[in-house]
Amino acid sequence: MSIEPITGRYLTVEIEGAPRRIYFEEAGQGRPVVCLHTAGADTRQWRHLMNDAGITASHRLIAFDMPWHGKSLPPEGFETQEYLLTTEAYIETVLAVIDGLGLDRPVLAGCSMGGRIALQLAALHADKFSGFIAIEASDFQPAWYDIDWFHRPDAHGGEMGAALVSANISPYAPDAERWNTLWMFMQSGPGVFRGDLSFYTRDDSLIPRLPTINTAKTPVHIIVGAYDLTCTPEDAARTAKAIPGATLAVMDELGHFPMSEHPEGFRPFFVEALEKMPKSTSAAA
């Protein structure tokens, strides 16, 4: 029997003019690293790294569920709304959590849509962070699939989402972690994966902003898996090339969900990324 070092709490912040009760987990001490989950998932994707004593000995890992995801409920009146994530709401949410937790220029590590918004924040709000780790992140990639299949009456949206996710997981991923990863998407709320993908596949506003990112002040390191169809190594390389001074690492045996699908294989790449970030930053308790 064992009790994990991860602790979970709730933070209430104002987003789009209304209160949002945000669930977050944390583990470790030292330099704060805020970890963003992928579309249609939640903080469980980061559990392996948050249980890694070698990382948490000098890093305070913090992961939170976006509204509509995991343990963060939708806003009041959600039953009358169509959930469609926007860049503006996403940025506001991340900044509200950073301010609400009293974090002083944390490192921001995001995967997939979390990696995309990390690059948006690097362009628009770099002063709030000390560095950016953009995992499976690219400037833009339009959908090569119909996102409406993830929310329709004649199909199970969660299982349809898991089918797409399965195609983006590396064949080297351990079976147990492959299925744990797929289960998170099977549990996704109705229309949530579709709403996230609307942001991911339709908003190309990042492209002209990439050259404005100042990596001399806030470094940007991009990590991509060779088995990622949604953000290919070519997509990531194109994006890194557009950011002066950005660095890139390609993971030959990983896919789109590396911290969840193959945590052991992802660990050295994440450690390398942390080493590229500035050491001098602090966080309020």
Coordinates of C-alpha atoms in Angstrom, one line a residue:
M1 CA 0.0 0.0 0.0
S2 CA 1.2 3.5 -0.8
I3 CA 0.0 7.1 -0.7
E4 CA 1.1 9.2 -3.7
P5 CA 2.6 12.6 -3.1
I6 CA 0.2 14.3 -5.4
T7 CA -2.3 16.6 -3.7
G8 CA -5.5 18.0 -5.3
R9 CA -7.4 21.2 -4.4
Y10 CA -9.8 23.7 -6.0
L11 CA -9.2 27.3 -7.0
T12 CA -12.0 29.7 -7.9
V13 CA -11.1 32.4 -10.4
E14 CA -13.1 34.7 -12.7
I15 CA -13.1 33.7 -16.4
E16 CA -15.1 35.5 -19.1
G17 CA -16.8 37.5 -16.4
A18 CA -18.0 34.6 -14.3
P19 CA -16.6 32.4 -11.5
R20 CA -14.9 29.1 -12.4
R21 CA -14.0 26.4 -9.9
I22 CA -10.8 24.9 -11.2
Y23 CA -9.4 21.6 -10.0
F24 CA -5.6 21.4 -9.8
E25 CA -3.0 19.0 -8.5
E26 CA 0.6 19.5 -7.5
A27 CA 3.6 17.7 -6.3
G28 CA 7.2 18.7 -5.4
Q29 CA 9.0 21.8 -4.4
G30 CA 11.2 24.3 -6.1
R31 CA 10.8 25.9 -9.5
P32 CA 7.1 25.9 -10.5
V33 CA 6.2 24.2 -13.7
V34 CA 2.6 24.5 -14.9
C35 CA 1.5 21.5 -16.9
L36 CA -1.4 21.7 -19.4
H37 CA -3.3 18.7 -20.6
T38 CA -4.3 17.8 -24.2
A39 CA -7.7 18.3 -25.8
G40 CA -10.5 16.1 -24.3
A41 CA -8.4 15.0 -21.3
D42 CA -7.3 16.2 -17.9
T43 CA -4.5 16.3 -15.3
R44 CA -4.2 12.6 -15.1
Q45 CA -2.0 12.7 -18.1
W46 CA 0.7 14.2 -15.9
R47 CA 0.5 11.7 -13.0
H48 CA 3.7 9.8 -13.8
L49 CA 5.9 12.9 -13.8
M50 CA 4.2 14.2 -10.7
N51 CA 5.1 10.9 -8.9
D52 CA 8.7 11.1 -10.1
A53 CA 10.8 12.0 -7.1
G54 CA 13.8 12.7 -9.3
I55 CA 11.9 15.6 -10.9
T56 CA 9.8 16.8 -8.0
A57 CA 12.8 17.1 -5.7
S58 CA 13.6 20.4 -7.4
H59 CA 10.4 21.3 -9.3
R60 CA 6.9 22.0 -8.1
L61 CA 4.7 20.5 -10.8
I62 CA 1.2 21.9 -11.0
A63 CA -1.5 20.6 -13.4
F64 CA -5.1 21.8 -13.6
D65 CA -8.3 20.7 -15.4
M66 CA -9.6 23.2 -17.8
P67 CA -13.3 24.1 -17.3
W68 CA -15.5 21.4 -18.8
H69 CA -12.6 18.9 -18.2
G70 CA -12.0 16.3 -15.5
K71 CA -13.0 17.7 -12.1
S72 CA -13.5 21.2 -13.3
L73 CA -17.2 21.6 -13.9
P74 CA -18.7 23.5 -16.9
P75 CA -20.1 27.0 -16.1
E76 CA -23.6 27.4 -14.8
G77 CA -26.1 27.1 -17.6
F78 CA -23.8 24.9 -19.7
E79 CA -26.8 22.9 -20.8
T80 CA -27.9 25.8 -23.1
Q81 CA -24.4 26.4 -24.5
E82 CA -22.2 24.9 -27.2
Y83 CA -18.7 24.4 -25.9
L84 CA -16.2 25.9 -28.4
L85 CA -12.8 26.7 -26.9
T86 CA -11.2 30.0 -28.1
T87 CA -7.7 31.3 -27.9
E88 CA -8.9 34.2 -25.9
A89 CA -10.7 32.1 -23.3
Y90 CA -7.8 29.7 -23.1
I91 CA -5.2 32.4 -22.5
E92 CA -7.5 34.0 -19.9
T93 CA -7.9 30.7 -18.1
V94 CA -4.2 30.0 -17.9
L95 CA -3.3 33.5 -16.7
A96 CA -6.1 33.4 -14.1
V97 CA -4.8 30.2 -12.6
I98 CA -1.2 31.5 -12.6
D99 CA -2.3 34.7 -10.8
G100 CA -4.7 32.8 -8.5
L101 CA -2.0 30.5 -7.3
G102 CA 0.4 33.4 -6.9
L103 CA 3.0 31.9 -9.2
D104 CA 6.0 34.1 -10.0
R105 CA 7.0 33.4 -13.7
P106 CA 6.6 29.6 -13.8
V107 CA 7.8 27.4 -16.6
L108 CA 4.8 26.5 -18.8
A109 CA 4.7 23.0 -20.2
G110 CA 1.8 22.1 -22.4
C111 CA 1.0 19.2 -24.7
S112 CA -1.1 19.3 -28.0
M113 CA -3.5 22.2 -27.5
G114 CA -1.6 23.0 -24.4
G115 CA 1.5 23.3 -26.4
R116 CA -0.3 25.5 -28.9
I117 CA -1.5 27.9 -26.2
A118 CA 2.0 27.8 -24.7
L119 CA 3.3 29.3 -27.9
Q120 CA 0.5 31.9 -28.0
L121 CA 1.5 32.9 -24.4
A122 CA 5.1 33.1 -25.4
A123 CA 4.1 35.6 -28.1
L124 CA 1.6 37.6 -26.1
H125 CA 2.4 37.3 -22.4
A126 CA 6.0 36.1 -22.1
D127 CA 6.5 38.4 -19.1
K128 CA 4.3 36.1 -17.0
F129 CA 6.6 33.1 -17.5
S130 CA 10.3 32.1 -17.4
G131 CA 10.2 29.6 -20.2
F132 CA 8.0 27.4 -22.4
I133 CA 8.1 23.7 -23.1
A134 CA 5.8 23.1 -26.1
I135 CA 5.1 19.4 -26.5
E136 CA 3.5 18.1 -29.7
A137 CA 3.0 21.8 -30.7
S138 CA 2.8 23.4 -34.1
D139 CA 1.8 26.7 -35.6
F140 CA -1.3 25.2 -37.1
Q141 CA -2.6 22.0 -38.7
P142 CA -6.1 21.9 -40.1
A143 CA -8.2 18.8 -39.3
W144 CA -7.8 15.8 -41.6
Y145 CA -11.0 14.4 -40.0
D146 CA -14.5 15.6 -39.3
I147 CA -14.6 16.9 -35.7
D148 CA -18.4 16.7 -35.6
W149 CA -18.0 12.9 -35.3
F150 CA -17.0 13.5 -31.7
H151 CA -20.4 14.9 -30.8
R152 CA -23.5 13.5 -32.6
P153 CA -26.5 11.4 -31.5
D154 CA -25.6 8.3 -33.5
A155 CA -22.0 7.8 -32.3
H156 CA -20.3 7.6 -28.9
G157 CA -18.2 10.7 -28.8
G158 CA -15.8 9.3 -26.2
E159 CA -15.1 6.2 -28.2
M160 CA -14.8 8.1 -31.4
G161 CA -12.3 10.3 -29.7
A162 CA -10.4 7.4 -28.4
A163 CA -10.2 5.9 -31.9
L164 CA -8.5 9.1 -33.2
V165 CA -6.2 9.2 -30.2
S166 CA -5.2 5.5 -30.7
A167 CA -3.9 6.4 -34.2
N168 CA -1.6 8.9 -32.6
I169 CA -0.1 6.7 -29.9
S170 CA 3.2 5.1 -30.6
P171 CA 3.4 1.3 -31.1
Y172 CA 6.2 1.4 -28.5
A173 CA 3.8 2.5 -25.8
P174 CA 3.2 -0.1 -23.1
D175 CA -0.3 -1.6 -23.5
A176 CA -1.3 -0.6 -20.0
E177 CA -0.5 3.1 -20.5
R178 CA -2.0 3.0 -24.0
W179 CA -5.3 1.9 -22.6
N180 CA -5.1 4.2 -19.6
T181 CA -4.7 7.1 -22.0
L182 CA -7.6 6.0 -24.2
W183 CA -9.8 5.6 -21.1
M184 CA -9.4 9.3 -20.3
F185 CA -10.8 10.2 -23.7
M186 CA -13.6 7.7 -23.4
Q187 CA -14.6 9.5 -20.2
S188 CA -14.6 13.0 -21.8
G189 CA -17.8 15.0 -21.4
P190 CA -20.2 15.3 -24.4
G191 CA -18.9 17.7 -27.0
V192 CA -15.8 18.6 -25.0
F193 CA -13.2 16.9 -27.4
R194 CA -15.0 18.5 -30.4
G195 CA -15.0 21.9 -28.7
D196 CA -11.3 21.7 -28.0
L197 CA -10.5 20.5 -31.5
S198 CA -12.4 23.5 -32.9
F199 CA -9.7 25.7 -31.3
Y200 CA -6.9 23.4 -32.4
T201 CA -7.9 22.9 -36.0
R202 CA -9.5 26.3 -36.9
D203 CA -7.5 29.0 -35.2
D204 CA -4.4 29.9 -37.2
S205 CA -3.7 33.2 -35.4
L206 CA -0.4 31.9 -34.0
I207 CA 1.4 31.8 -37.4
P208 CA 2.2 35.5 -37.7
R209 CA 3.0 35.8 -34.0
L210 CA 5.8 33.2 -34.0
P211 CA 8.6 35.5 -35.2
T212 CA 7.8 38.0 -32.4
I213 CA 8.7 35.5 -29.7
N214 CA 11.9 36.6 -27.9
T215 CA 13.6 33.4 -26.8
A216 CA 16.5 35.5 -25.4
K217 CA 14.2 36.4 -22.5
T218 CA 12.0 33.3 -22.4
P219 CA 13.4 30.2 -24.0
V220 CA 11.1 28.0 -26.1
H221 CA 11.8 24.3 -26.4
I222 CA 9.6 22.2 -28.7
I223 CA 9.3 18.4 -28.3
V224 CA 7.5 16.1 -30.8
G225 CA 7.0 12.4 -31.3
A226 CA 7.8 10.7 -34.5
Y227 CA 4.5 8.7 -34.3
D228 CA 2.3 11.9 -34.1
L229 CA -0.1 12.3 -37.0
T230 CA -1.8 15.4 -35.5
C231 CA 1.5 17.3 -35.1
T232 CA 4.1 15.7 -37.2
P233 CA 7.9 16.2 -36.8
E234 CA 7.7 18.3 -39.9
D235 CA 5.0 20.5 -38.4
A236 CA 7.1 21.0 -35.3
A237 CA 10.3 21.7 -37.2
R238 CA 8.5 24.3 -39.3
T239 CA 7.2 26.0 -36.2
A240 CA 10.6 25.9 -34.4
K241 CA 12.2 27.4 -37.5
A242 CA 9.8 30.4 -37.4
I243 CA 10.8 31.2 -33.8
P244 CA 14.2 32.8 -33.6
G245 CA 16.3 30.8 -31.1
A246 CA 13.8 28.0 -30.4
T247 CA 15.1 24.5 -29.9
L248 CA 13.6 21.2 -31.0
A249 CA 13.8 17.6 -30.0
V250 CA 12.2 14.6 -31.9
M251 CA 11.3 11.6 -29.9
D252 CA 11.8 8.6 -32.2
E253 CA 9.6 6.1 -30.3
L254 CA 6.8 8.3 -29.0
G255 CA 3.4 9.7 -30.2
H256 CA 1.1 12.6 -29.4
F257 CA 0.6 11.9 -25.7
P258 CA 4.1 11.1 -24.5
M259 CA 3.8 11.9 -20.8
S260 CA 0.7 9.6 -20.6
E261 CA 1.3 6.9 -23.3
H262 CA 5.0 6.2 -22.5
P263 CA 6.1 8.1 -19.4
E264 CA 9.4 6.2 -19.1
G265 CA 10.3 7.1 -22.7
F266 CA 9.3 10.7 -22.3
R267 CA 11.1 11.3 -19.1
P268 CA 14.6 12.0 -20.5
F269 CA 13.2 14.5 -23.0
F270 CA 11.3 16.3 -20.3
V271 CA 14.3 16.5 -18.0
E272 CA 16.3 17.9 -20.9
A273 CA 13.7 20.5 -21.5
L274 CA 13.7 21.5 -17.9
E275 CA 17.4 21.9 -18.0
K276 CA 17.0 24.4 -20.9
M277 CA 14.8 26.6 -18.7
P278 CA 16.2 29.5 -16.5
K279 CA 17.0 28.4 -13.0
S280 CA 16.2 31.7 -11.2
T281 CA 12.5 31.8 -10.5
S282 CA 10.3 31.5 -7.4
A283 CA 6.7 30.8 -6.4
A284 CA 4.4 31.9 -3.7
A285 CA 2.9 29.2 -1.6

